[in-house]
Amino acid sequence: MDFLAPTTWAAALAAKAEHPDAVAVAGGTDVMVEINFDRRRPPALLDLTRVPELREWAPEAGRIRLGAGVTYARVIDELGATLPGLAMAARTVGSPQIRNRGTVGGNLGAASPAGDSHPALLAADADVEVASVRGTRRIPVAEFFTGVKRNALAPDELIAAVWITPPAGPQQFCKIGTRNAMVIAVSAFGLALHPARRAVGTGIGSAAPTPRRATAAAGFLAGELEAAGLWESRGELPDALAVEFGARVRDAAAPIDDVRGTAAYRLHTLSVMARRVAGWAWTEYRSAA
Amino acid sequence: MRISLTVNGNRHDVDDVWEGESLLYALRERMGLPGSKNACEQGECGSCTVYLDDVPVCSCLVAAGQAQGRSVTTVEGLASDERLHPVQQAFLECGAVQCGFCTPGLIVSTHDLLERNPAPSDPEIREALAGNLCRCTGYEKILDAVRQAASQ
Ligand SMILES: Cc1cc2nc3c(=O)[nH]c(=O)nc-3n(C[C@H](O)[C@H](O)[C@H](O)COP(=O)(O)OP(=O)(O)OC[C@H]3O[C@@H](n4cnc5c(N)ncnc54)[C@H](O)[C@@H]3O)c2cc1C
Ligand code: FES
Ligand code: FES
């Protein structure tokens, strides 16, 4: 096995171009488990922790450009108020030790249907910036997940950053697990209200082959709010509307039975989580008036 | 490959490190520092917790090569001379150690908590130690030990 340890982004891209079968390692919280258990023996590891560009985040063109190597602990400490949905999801990841090491880029690289950052990124309409020696491209996060633990990266590409617009409305994240720490989601749901464009963003976790949106449910909720003039009046969210939204989110999922839960339980939890987070977000929207 | 790093203030040059091996393995098997324990090798138990450049991490999930040139502090580095660190002393006095396998990781995590927050509430203690599992004590005496260490 080779151990490649580039110290600049350009060198990292050159190394990936030269060794397309090298496995990138950032926090190692997915990769090292696989190596420790002999599930993976890549010909080379490409350590990204020495690339300073990946550890940076900055406001740029009205958005936040979050370097792929920013850890969950830093998202929580430094961006808790700016990117509330992602920070909420980050707080539920693993344990302090895992949050100190694990990165949003690593979550996207692993592309697990249960990755906790994914529902938040989907709801917030994030874009993934990927790069290779050939150039840079931006992929809407909904198009980034291509299958179970598969993503849109070409063999010579690395994830550079995630672009997220700081929200003009409330964001929420909710996750079902057996305890408060160290839990892979049984199911998860992220919600964002986009009042300026009268839209709703959604993200479903752990209840389909990939993280996915509940597009029809989001359109339904946004449309009903519009029809009743609620975006302007900031009146109460009708219970029946929240319940129907929950049901439509549930209908967008395609879960399986596994050791963490049955498909039926996942569907039920999604309808409950979606109803609840809609209520929480709407209460926040009303009180922000 | 060879890696050079600082562990508990001492420089170590370690040869024949396999590129896929963990920092935990290198510490225990190549540097003679068996304090950090290997109980799960998958980040779940926290027995292998060490400081990597002042940040507590599971050393089983750090590739040894990622520690090249960096500074590591293990449980062995917390006591000064022959005197136990107050966190270690509190674990002993409170009966927070049974088989002891989880103890090194809990000591490092508690040390980090009290560095950041000298007077943690119970929920803050539980949150800070959520990545450290103990199969023996039932955690009550561990919480007692953290409270005692904080009060000193
Ligand atoms: C005990 C434990 C608990 C966990 N709990 C959770 C949880 O609650 N929620 C959750 O979502 N996840 C959880 N995880 C999984 C893991 O921590 C996350 O997926 C994390 O985001 C991975 O980030 P990393 O930097 O450690 O990734 P790594 O392990 O370094 O890499 C993960 C994958 O991404 C690739 N990769 C990394 N960076 C890049 C890049 N810049 N460009 C291209 N590819 C890249 C790697 O090649 C690899 O395929 C847990 C893991 C453990 C061990
Ligand atoms: S051995 Fe590293 S967390 Fe269990
Ligand atoms: S004392 Fe035995 S595992 Fe904690």
Short mmCIF file of C-alpha atoms and ligand atoms in Angstrom, two decimals:
data_model
loop_
_atom_site.label_atom_id
_atom_site.label_comp_id
_atom_site.label_asym_id
_atom_site.label_seq_id
_atom_site.Cartn_x
_atom_site.Cartn_y
_atom_site.Cartn_z
CA MET A 1 0.00 0.00 0.00
CA ASP A 2 1.14 3.54 -0.71
CA PHE A 3 0.56 6.45 1.62
CA LEU A 4 0.23 9.71 -0.26
CA ALA A 5 0.29 12.87 1.84
CA PRO A 6 0.01 15.95 -0.38
CA THR A 7 0.27 19.32 1.34
CA THR A 8 -1.49 21.44 -1.26
CA TRP A 9 -4.77 21.10 -3.13
CA ALA A 10 -2.97 21.07 -6.48
CA ALA A 11 -0.74 18.23 -5.29
CA ALA A 12 -3.76 16.32 -3.99
CA LEU A 13 -5.50 16.56 -7.39
CA ALA A 14 -2.30 15.53 -9.16
CA ALA A 15 -1.95 12.53 -6.84
CA LYS A 16 -5.57 11.49 -7.45
CA ALA A 17 -5.06 11.81 -11.21
CA GLU A 18 -1.97 9.66 -11.05
CA HIS A 19 -3.51 7.12 -8.62
CA PRO A 20 -7.24 7.05 -9.40
CA ASP A 21 -7.62 3.90 -7.28
CA ALA A 22 -6.18 5.61 -4.17
CA VAL A 23 -8.75 6.00 -1.42
CA ALA A 24 -8.99 9.48 0.04
CA VAL A 25 -8.89 9.66 3.82
CA ALA A 26 -9.95 12.73 5.77
CA GLY A 27 -11.21 12.06 9.30
CA GLY A 28 -10.89 8.33 8.66
CA THR A 29 -14.09 7.59 10.56
CA ASP A 30 -15.46 5.57 7.66
CA VAL A 31 -12.27 4.54 5.87
CA MET A 32 -10.31 3.31 8.88
CA VAL A 33 -13.17 1.11 10.10
CA GLU A 34 -13.12 -0.64 6.73
CA ILE A 35 -9.34 -1.06 6.81
CA ASN A 36 -9.26 -2.22 10.44
CA PHE A 37 -11.81 -4.90 9.61
CA ASP A 38 -10.13 -5.97 6.39
CA ARG A 39 -13.12 -4.92 4.35
CA ARG A 40 -10.96 -2.75 2.18
CA ARG A 41 -7.35 -2.99 1.02
CA PRO A 42 -6.84 -0.06 -1.33
CA PRO A 43 -3.54 0.12 -3.22
CA ALA A 44 -3.01 3.57 -1.74
CA LEU A 45 -4.36 5.95 0.87
CA LEU A 46 -4.52 9.62 -0.04
CA ASP A 47 -4.35 11.61 3.19
CA LEU A 48 -6.19 14.92 2.80
CA THR A 49 -5.62 16.27 6.32
CA ARG A 50 -2.52 18.20 5.29
CA VAL A 51 -4.30 20.21 2.62
CA PRO A 52 -5.05 23.58 4.25
CA GLU A 53 -7.56 24.67 1.59
CA LEU A 54 -9.91 21.84 2.57
CA ARG A 55 -10.08 23.00 6.18
CA GLU A 56 -11.29 26.50 5.36
CA TRP A 57 -14.76 27.96 5.10
CA ALA A 58 -15.65 31.46 4.00
CA PRO A 59 -18.58 33.56 2.79
CA GLU A 60 -18.38 33.95 -0.97
CA ALA A 61 -20.91 35.40 -3.41
CA GLY A 62 -23.66 35.40 -0.80
CA ARG A 63 -23.13 31.76 0.10
CA ILE A 64 -20.90 29.81 2.45
CA ARG A 65 -18.17 27.80 0.80
CA LEU A 66 -17.49 25.03 3.29
CA GLY A 67 -14.23 23.18 2.66
CA ALA A 68 -14.70 19.40 2.44
CA GLY A 69 -12.33 18.87 5.38
CA VAL A 70 -14.18 21.01 7.93
CA THR A 71 -15.14 18.77 10.85
CA TYR A 72 -18.57 18.47 12.43
CA ALA A 73 -17.17 19.98 15.64
CA ARG A 74 -16.20 23.11 13.73
CA VAL A 75 -19.53 23.30 11.87
CA ILE A 76 -21.20 23.31 15.30
CA ASP A 77 -18.82 25.81 16.92
CA GLU A 78 -18.22 28.18 14.02
CA LEU A 79 -21.35 27.90 11.86
CA GLY A 80 -24.10 26.99 14.32
CA ALA A 81 -25.96 30.26 13.73
CA THR A 82 -25.11 30.63 10.02
CA LEU A 83 -26.05 27.12 8.85
CA PRO A 84 -28.51 25.96 11.51
CA GLY A 85 -29.85 22.90 9.68
CA LEU A 86 -26.43 21.45 8.98
CA ALA A 87 -25.27 22.27 12.52
CA MET A 88 -28.31 20.50 13.99
CA ALA A 89 -27.49 17.42 11.95
CA ALA A 90 -23.82 17.68 12.95
CA ARG A 91 -24.71 17.68 16.65
CA THR A 92 -26.33 14.26 16.24
CA VAL A 93 -23.30 12.62 14.61
CA GLY A 94 -21.50 9.93 16.59
CA SER A 95 -19.71 11.17 19.69
CA PRO A 96 -17.40 14.07 20.52
CA GLN A 97 -14.42 12.07 19.25
CA ILE A 98 -16.17 11.30 15.96
CA ARG A 99 -17.32 14.91 15.52
CA ASN A 100 -13.75 16.10 16.15
CA ARG A 101 -12.54 14.05 13.18
CA GLY A 102 -15.43 13.37 10.83
CA THR A 103 -16.00 15.81 7.99
CA VAL A 104 -18.89 16.84 5.76
CA GLY A 105 -16.75 15.94 2.74
CA GLY A 106 -16.24 12.46 4.17
CA ASN A 107 -19.98 12.08 4.70
CA LEU A 108 -20.54 12.94 1.02
CA GLY A 109 -17.65 10.69 -0.05
CA ALA A 110 -19.17 7.75 1.81
CA ALA A 111 -22.61 8.70 0.43
CA SER A 112 -24.40 6.46 2.89
CA PRO A 113 -28.19 6.69 2.72
CA ALA A 114 -27.93 7.27 6.49
CA GLY A 115 -25.40 10.11 6.35
CA ASP A 116 -26.75 12.81 8.66
CA SER A 117 -25.50 15.83 6.76
CA HIS A 118 -27.39 14.78 3.63
CA PRO A 119 -30.99 15.64 4.61
CA ALA A 120 -29.81 19.05 5.80
CA LEU A 121 -27.86 19.68 2.59
CA LEU A 122 -30.81 18.54 0.45
CA ALA A 123 -33.27 20.79 2.29
CA ALA A 124 -30.90 23.76 1.95
CA ASP A 125 -30.30 23.26 -1.81
CA ALA A 126 -26.56 22.83 -1.36
CA ASP A 127 -24.14 22.26 -4.22
CA VAL A 128 -21.08 20.03 -4.11
CA GLU A 129 -17.92 21.44 -5.69
CA VAL A 130 -15.73 18.67 -7.06
CA ALA A 131 -12.40 19.04 -8.78
CA SER A 132 -9.74 17.17 -10.71
CA VAL A 133 -6.73 18.19 -12.74
CA ARG A 134 -9.25 18.52 -15.59
CA GLY A 135 -11.16 21.28 -13.84
CA THR A 136 -13.90 22.05 -11.36
CA ARG A 137 -17.63 21.41 -11.51
CA ARG A 138 -20.54 22.02 -9.18
CA ILE A 139 -23.14 19.32 -8.67
CA PRO A 140 -26.51 20.02 -7.02
CA VAL A 141 -26.48 17.78 -3.96
CA ALA A 142 -29.66 15.98 -5.08
CA GLU A 143 -27.75 14.77 -8.15
CA PHE A 144 -24.65 13.84 -6.17
CA PHE A 145 -26.07 10.61 -4.71
CA THR A 146 -26.28 8.04 -7.48
CA GLY A 147 -26.94 4.79 -5.57
CA VAL A 148 -26.40 3.01 -2.27
CA LYS A 149 -23.04 4.39 -1.09
CA ARG A 150 -22.38 5.71 -4.58
CA ASN A 151 -21.79 9.26 -5.66
CA ALA A 152 -21.14 11.24 -8.81
CA LEU A 153 -17.35 11.52 -8.40
CA ALA A 154 -15.19 10.41 -11.32
CA PRO A 155 -12.16 8.31 -10.33
CA ASP A 156 -9.80 11.26 -10.62
CA GLU A 157 -12.04 13.69 -8.74
CA LEU A 158 -12.05 14.89 -5.14
CA ILE A 159 -14.64 16.89 -3.24
CA ALA A 160 -13.38 20.43 -2.72
CA ALA A 161 -16.24 22.10 -0.89
CA VAL A 162 -19.95 22.38 -0.29
CA TRP A 163 -21.83 25.58 -1.15
CA ILE A 164 -24.75 26.48 1.07
CA THR A 165 -26.82 29.65 1.16
CA PRO A 166 -27.28 30.95 4.70
CA PRO A 167 -31.02 30.58 5.18
CA ALA A 168 -33.53 33.40 5.22
CA GLY A 169 -35.98 31.14 7.05
CA PRO A 170 -36.05 28.42 9.72
CA GLN A 171 -34.36 25.06 9.31
CA GLN A 172 -34.93 21.87 11.26
CA PHE A 173 -33.42 18.41 11.48
CA CYS A 174 -34.79 15.34 13.22
CA LYS A 175 -33.36 11.84 13.59
CA ILE A 176 -34.62 8.58 15.04
CA GLY A 177 -32.21 6.31 16.90
CA THR A 178 -32.05 4.14 19.97
CA ARG A 179 -30.10 6.62 22.07
CA ASN A 180 -28.89 10.18 21.93
CA ALA A 181 -25.31 9.49 20.88
CA MET A 182 -23.48 7.11 18.60
CA VAL A 183 -26.47 6.23 16.53
CA ILE A 184 -26.79 5.55 12.84
CA ALA A 185 -30.13 7.02 11.90
CA VAL A 186 -33.06 4.63 11.69
CA SER A 187 -34.59 7.48 9.71
CA ALA A 188 -33.98 11.21 9.52
CA PHE A 189 -35.64 14.28 8.09
CA GLY A 190 -34.41 17.77 7.28
CA LEU A 191 -36.63 20.76 6.52
CA ALA A 192 -35.95 24.32 5.38
CA LEU A 193 -38.47 27.09 4.84
CA HIS A 194 -37.51 29.52 2.08
CA PRO A 195 -39.97 32.37 2.70
CA ALA A 196 -38.44 34.74 0.13
CA ARG A 197 -39.31 32.36 -2.70
CA ARG A 198 -42.31 30.82 -0.92
CA ALA A 199 -40.69 27.39 -1.09
CA VAL A 200 -40.05 24.45 1.20
CA GLY A 201 -36.92 22.28 1.15
CA THR A 202 -36.86 18.68 2.35
CA GLY A 203 -34.38 15.85 2.82
CA ILE A 204 -35.10 12.24 3.79
CA GLY A 205 -32.36 10.12 5.36
CA SER A 206 -32.08 6.36 5.85
CA ALA A 207 -35.34 5.57 4.15
CA ALA A 208 -34.41 5.01 0.49
CA PRO A 209 -31.38 3.71 -1.46
CA THR A 210 -30.02 7.27 -1.42
CA PRO A 211 -30.76 10.38 0.58
CA ARG A 212 -33.57 12.07 -1.33
CA ARG A 213 -36.00 14.95 -1.31
CA ALA A 214 -39.75 14.74 -0.76
CA THR A 215 -40.36 17.04 -3.71
CA ALA A 216 -44.12 16.56 -4.07
CA ALA A 217 -44.67 16.98 -0.33
CA ALA A 218 -42.58 20.16 -0.31
CA GLY A 219 -44.54 21.59 -3.27
CA PHE A 220 -47.80 20.68 -1.59
CA LEU A 221 -46.92 22.42 1.69
CA ALA A 222 -45.56 25.53 -0.02
CA GLY A 223 -48.65 25.74 -2.24
CA GLU A 224 -51.13 25.34 0.62
CA LEU A 225 -49.32 28.00 2.65
CA GLU A 226 -49.50 30.30 -0.35
CA ALA A 227 -53.17 29.57 -1.06
CA ALA A 228 -54.14 30.38 2.53
CA GLY A 229 -52.00 33.53 2.57
CA LEU A 230 -50.03 32.14 5.48
CA TRP A 231 -46.60 33.20 4.24
CA GLU A 232 -47.81 36.82 4.61
CA SER A 233 -50.13 36.57 7.58
CA ARG A 234 -47.86 34.21 9.51
CA GLY A 235 -51.02 32.68 10.90
CA GLU A 236 -51.05 29.31 12.63
CA LEU A 237 -50.16 26.20 10.67
CA PRO A 238 -53.37 24.15 10.44
CA ASP A 239 -52.91 20.73 12.10
CA ALA A 240 -54.50 18.98 9.14
CA LEU A 241 -51.95 20.56 6.82
CA ALA A 242 -49.02 19.40 8.96
CA VAL A 243 -50.48 15.89 9.11
CA GLU A 244 -51.01 15.76 5.36
CA PHE A 245 -47.47 17.03 4.78
CA GLY A 246 -46.18 14.22 7.03
CA ALA A 247 -48.15 11.66 5.04
CA ARG A 248 -46.78 12.96 1.75
CA VAL A 249 -43.20 12.92 3.04
CA ARG A 250 -43.77 9.32 4.05
CA ASP A 251 -45.00 8.55 0.54
CA ALA A 252 -41.73 9.86 -0.92
CA ALA A 253 -39.65 7.25 0.95
CA ALA A 254 -38.74 3.75 -0.16
CA PRO A 255 -37.22 2.11 2.91
CA ILE A 256 -36.15 -1.45 3.60
CA ASP A 257 -36.28 -3.70 6.66
CA ASP A 258 -32.91 -4.05 8.36
CA VAL A 259 -31.40 -4.57 11.80
CA ARG A 260 -32.06 -0.96 12.78
CA GLY A 261 -35.75 -0.98 11.98
CA THR A 262 -38.52 -2.19 9.70
CA ALA A 263 -39.62 -0.38 6.60
CA ALA A 264 -43.04 0.14 8.20
CA TYR A 265 -41.48 1.76 11.26
CA ARG A 266 -39.34 4.02 9.08
CA LEU A 267 -42.41 5.17 7.13
CA HIS A 268 -44.29 5.86 10.35
CA THR A 269 -41.40 7.81 11.90
CA LEU A 270 -41.03 9.90 8.75
CA SER A 271 -44.66 10.99 8.82
CA VAL A 272 -44.34 11.91 12.49
CA MET A 273 -40.98 13.71 12.11
CA ALA A 274 -42.12 15.67 9.07
CA ARG A 275 -45.32 16.77 10.83
CA ARG A 276 -43.37 17.83 13.92
CA VAL A 277 -40.54 19.69 12.21
CA ALA A 278 -43.06 21.54 10.05
CA GLY A 279 -44.70 22.72 13.27
CA TRP A 280 -41.38 23.70 14.87
CA ALA A 281 -40.20 25.56 11.79
CA TRP A 282 -43.52 27.34 11.36
CA THR A 283 -43.54 28.44 15.01
CA GLU A 284 -40.06 29.86 14.49
CA TYR A 285 -41.19 31.62 11.31
CA ARG A 286 -44.14 33.20 13.13
CA SER A 287 -42.05 34.37 16.07
CA ALA A 288 -39.43 35.88 13.76
CA ALA A 289 -42.01 38.38 12.44
CA MET B 1 7.20 3.47 6.04
CA ARG B 2 8.78 5.55 8.76
CA ILE B 3 6.83 8.07 10.80
CA SER B 4 8.14 10.69 13.21
CA LEU B 5 5.90 12.26 15.77
CA THR B 6 5.87 13.65 19.28
CA VAL B 7 4.14 11.54 21.89
CA ASN B 8 3.77 12.84 25.44
CA GLY B 9 6.49 15.38 24.70
CA ASN B 10 9.00 12.83 23.39
CA ARG B 11 9.98 12.47 19.79
CA HIS B 12 9.47 9.01 18.31
CA ASP B 13 10.83 7.76 14.98
CA VAL B 14 8.97 4.60 14.14
CA ASP B 15 10.00 2.24 11.36
CA ASP B 16 8.14 -0.44 9.43
CA VAL B 17 4.77 1.19 9.91
CA TRP B 18 2.25 -0.40 7.56
CA GLU B 19 0.50 2.30 5.50
CA GLY B 20 -2.96 1.14 6.55
CA GLU B 21 -2.24 0.79 10.24
CA SER B 22 -3.90 2.87 12.91
CA LEU B 23 -2.24 5.28 15.28
CA LEU B 24 -3.57 3.05 18.08
CA TYR B 25 -1.65 0.05 16.76
CA ALA B 26 1.51 2.10 16.31
CA LEU B 27 1.27 3.46 19.86
CA ARG B 28 0.66 0.07 21.46
CA GLU B 29 2.74 -2.26 19.34
CA ARG B 30 5.58 -0.07 18.09
CA MET B 31 6.06 2.64 20.69
CA GLY B 32 5.53 0.63 23.87
CA LEU B 33 2.56 2.70 25.00
CA PRO B 34 -0.23 0.22 25.79
CA GLY B 35 -2.27 2.66 27.89
CA SER B 36 -4.68 3.40 25.06
CA LYS B 37 -6.85 0.31 24.73
CA ASN B 38 -8.14 -1.51 21.69
CA ALA B 39 -11.66 -2.71 22.35
CA CYS B 40 -13.59 -2.23 19.12
CA GLU B 41 -11.39 -0.69 16.42
CA GLN B 42 -14.45 1.04 15.00
CA GLY B 43 -14.83 4.26 16.93
CA GLU B 44 -17.68 3.03 19.08
CA CYS B 45 -16.10 2.55 22.52
CA GLY B 46 -13.64 5.40 23.06
CA SER B 47 -11.09 3.21 24.92
CA CYS B 48 -8.43 4.36 22.49
CA THR B 49 -9.05 8.11 22.96
CA VAL B 50 -5.90 10.25 22.72
CA TYR B 51 -5.23 13.88 22.03
CA LEU B 52 -4.06 14.55 18.48
CA ASP B 53 -2.75 18.13 18.46
CA ASP B 54 -4.93 18.87 21.51
CA VAL B 55 -8.12 17.40 20.03
CA PRO B 56 -9.50 14.15 21.51
CA VAL B 57 -9.93 11.51 18.83
CA CYS B 58 -10.28 7.74 18.54
CA SER B 59 -6.74 6.67 17.74
CA CYS B 60 -8.08 3.50 16.12
CA LEU B 61 -9.54 5.69 13.34
CA VAL B 62 -6.44 7.80 12.70
CA ALA B 63 -4.06 6.35 10.12
CA ALA B 64 -0.59 6.28 11.69
CA GLY B 65 0.71 8.22 8.71
CA GLN B 66 -1.76 11.01 9.46
CA ALA B 67 0.07 11.56 12.77
CA GLN B 68 3.39 12.19 10.99
CA GLY B 69 4.91 15.36 12.44
CA ARG B 70 2.04 15.84 14.85
CA SER B 71 1.81 15.86 18.62
CA VAL B 72 -0.04 13.12 20.48
CA THR B 73 -0.86 12.91 24.17
CA THR B 74 -1.96 9.56 25.57
CA VAL B 75 -3.20 8.64 29.03
CA GLU B 76 0.44 7.90 29.92
CA GLY B 77 1.24 11.58 29.38
CA LEU B 78 -1.22 13.01 31.89
CA ALA B 79 0.45 12.16 35.20
CA SER B 80 3.44 14.25 36.20
CA ASP B 81 6.40 12.32 37.61
CA GLU B 82 5.02 9.87 40.13
CA ARG B 83 1.88 11.88 40.90
CA LEU B 84 -1.39 10.92 39.29
CA HIS B 85 -3.36 13.59 37.52
CA PRO B 86 -6.33 14.76 39.64
CA VAL B 87 -8.71 13.13 37.14
CA GLN B 88 -6.91 9.80 37.57
CA GLN B 89 -6.89 10.20 41.36
CA ALA B 90 -10.63 10.92 41.36
CA PHE B 91 -11.37 7.79 39.29
CA LEU B 92 -9.41 5.70 41.82
CA GLU B 93 -10.99 7.26 44.88
CA CYS B 94 -14.55 7.05 43.58
CA GLY B 95 -14.35 3.39 42.56
CA ALA B 96 -14.88 4.35 38.94
CA VAL B 97 -12.52 1.58 37.80
CA GLN B 98 -13.52 -2.07 37.67
CA CYS B 99 -11.88 -4.08 34.89
CA GLY B 100 -10.23 -0.83 33.82
CA PHE B 101 -10.44 -1.34 30.11
CA CYS B 102 -12.50 1.78 29.47
CA THR B 103 -10.59 3.87 31.99
CA PRO B 104 -7.78 5.33 29.86
CA GLY B 105 -10.25 6.66 27.31
CA LEU B 106 -12.56 8.03 29.98
CA ILE B 107 -9.62 9.75 31.69
CA VAL B 108 -8.60 11.49 28.47
CA SER B 109 -12.20 12.50 27.65
CA THR B 110 -12.74 13.78 31.20
CA HIS B 111 -9.44 15.65 31.08
CA ASP B 112 -10.56 17.37 27.88
CA LEU B 113 -14.00 18.19 29.29
CA LEU B 114 -12.55 19.84 32.40
CA GLU B 115 -10.01 21.78 30.35
CA ARG B 116 -12.85 23.30 28.35
CA ASN B 117 -15.46 23.45 31.08
CA PRO B 118 -14.15 23.34 34.67
CA ALA B 119 -17.63 23.15 36.21
CA PRO B 120 -19.76 20.95 33.93
CA SER B 121 -23.41 20.17 34.65
CA ASP B 122 -24.52 16.53 34.67
CA PRO B 123 -25.97 16.72 31.16
CA GLU B 124 -22.70 18.27 29.97
CA ILE B 125 -20.73 15.43 31.55
CA ARG B 126 -22.97 12.84 29.91
CA GLU B 127 -22.66 14.55 26.54
CA ALA B 128 -18.87 14.81 26.80
CA LEU B 129 -18.52 11.13 27.73
CA ALA B 130 -21.08 9.84 25.22
CA GLY B 131 -18.31 8.34 23.09
CA ASN B 132 -16.86 6.24 25.92
CA LEU B 133 -18.48 2.92 26.81
CA CYS B 134 -18.05 1.04 30.09
CA ARG B 135 -19.38 -2.50 30.47
CA CYS B 136 -18.71 -2.76 34.22
CA THR B 137 -19.51 0.23 36.36
CA GLY B 138 -22.95 1.34 35.27
CA TYR B 139 -21.48 4.85 34.93
CA GLU B 140 -22.66 6.21 38.31
CA LYS B 141 -19.19 6.05 39.88
CA ILE B 142 -17.68 7.48 36.72
CA LEU B 143 -20.01 10.47 37.02
CA ASP B 144 -19.03 10.75 40.70
CA ALA B 145 -15.36 10.78 39.70
CA VAL B 146 -15.87 13.51 37.12
CA ARG B 147 -17.79 15.63 39.64
CA GLN B 148 -15.05 15.09 42.24
CA ALA B 149 -12.28 15.97 39.76
CA ALA B 150 -14.20 19.10 38.78
CA SER B 151 -14.55 20.18 42.39
CA GLN B 152 -10.79 20.13 42.94
C1 LIG C 1 -18.54 5.39 15.86
C2 LIG C 1 -19.03 6.08 14.62
C3 LIG C 1 -20.22 6.78 14.65
C4 LIG C 1 -20.68 7.44 13.51
N1 LIG C 1 -21.86 8.10 13.59
C5 LIG C 1 -22.32 8.74 12.49
C6 LIG C 1 -23.55 9.47 12.56
O1 LIG C 1 -24.18 9.58 13.62
N2 LIG C 1 -23.98 10.07 11.42
C7 LIG C 1 -23.29 10.00 10.24
O2 LIG C 1 -23.72 10.58 9.25
N3 LIG C 1 -22.13 9.30 10.16
C8 LIG C 1 -21.65 8.68 11.25
N4 LIG C 1 -20.48 7.96 11.17
C9 LIG C 1 -19.81 7.85 9.85
C10 LIG C 1 -18.72 8.90 9.61
O3 LIG C 1 -18.26 9.47 10.82
C11 LIG C 1 -19.22 10.04 8.71
O4 LIG C 1 -19.65 9.51 7.47
C12 LIG C 1 -18.15 11.10 8.46
O5 LIG C 1 -18.75 12.23 7.88
C13 LIG C 1 -17.01 10.63 7.59
O6 LIG C 1 -16.09 11.70 7.48
P1 LIG C 1 -14.51 11.41 7.51
O7 LIG C 1 -13.83 12.70 7.26
O8 LIG C 1 -14.13 10.69 8.74
O9 LIG C 1 -14.40 10.45 6.25
P2 LIG C 1 -13.31 9.36 5.77
O10 LIG C 1 -13.51 8.10 6.55
O11 LIG C 1 -11.97 9.98 5.80
O12 LIG C 1 -13.80 9.19 4.31
C14 LIG C 1 -15.12 8.71 4.00
C15 LIG C 1 -15.28 8.51 2.51
O13 LIG C 1 -15.21 9.76 1.84
C16 LIG C 1 -14.11 9.80 0.96
N5 LIG C 1 -13.59 11.16 1.06
C17 LIG C 1 -13.26 11.86 2.19
N6 LIG C 1 -12.91 13.12 1.88
C18 LIG C 1 -13.00 13.23 0.53
C19 LIG C 1 -12.78 14.29 -0.40
N7 LIG C 1 -12.40 15.51 -0.01
N8 LIG C 1 -12.96 14.03 -1.71
C20 LIG C 1 -13.38 12.81 -2.13
N9 LIG C 1 -13.62 11.78 -1.30
C21 LIG C 1 -13.43 11.99 0.00
C22 LIG C 1 -13.19 8.70 1.38
O14 LIG C 1 -12.41 8.21 0.32
C23 LIG C 1 -14.18 7.67 1.89
O15 LIG C 1 -14.73 6.96 0.83
C24 LIG C 1 -19.96 7.34 12.30
C25 LIG C 1 -18.76 6.64 12.27
C26 LIG C 1 -18.29 6.03 13.41
C27 LIG C 1 -16.98 5.29 13.38
S1 FES C 2 -10.94 0.94 20.03
FE1 FES C 2 -11.09 2.90 19.17
S2 FES C 2 -13.10 3.47 19.70
FE2 FES C 2 -13.03 1.43 20.39
S1 FES C 3 -14.44 -0.68 34.13
FE1 FES C 3 -14.68 -2.38 32.83
S2 FES C 3 -15.34 -1.45 30.98
FE2 FES C 3 -15.36 0.18 32.36
#
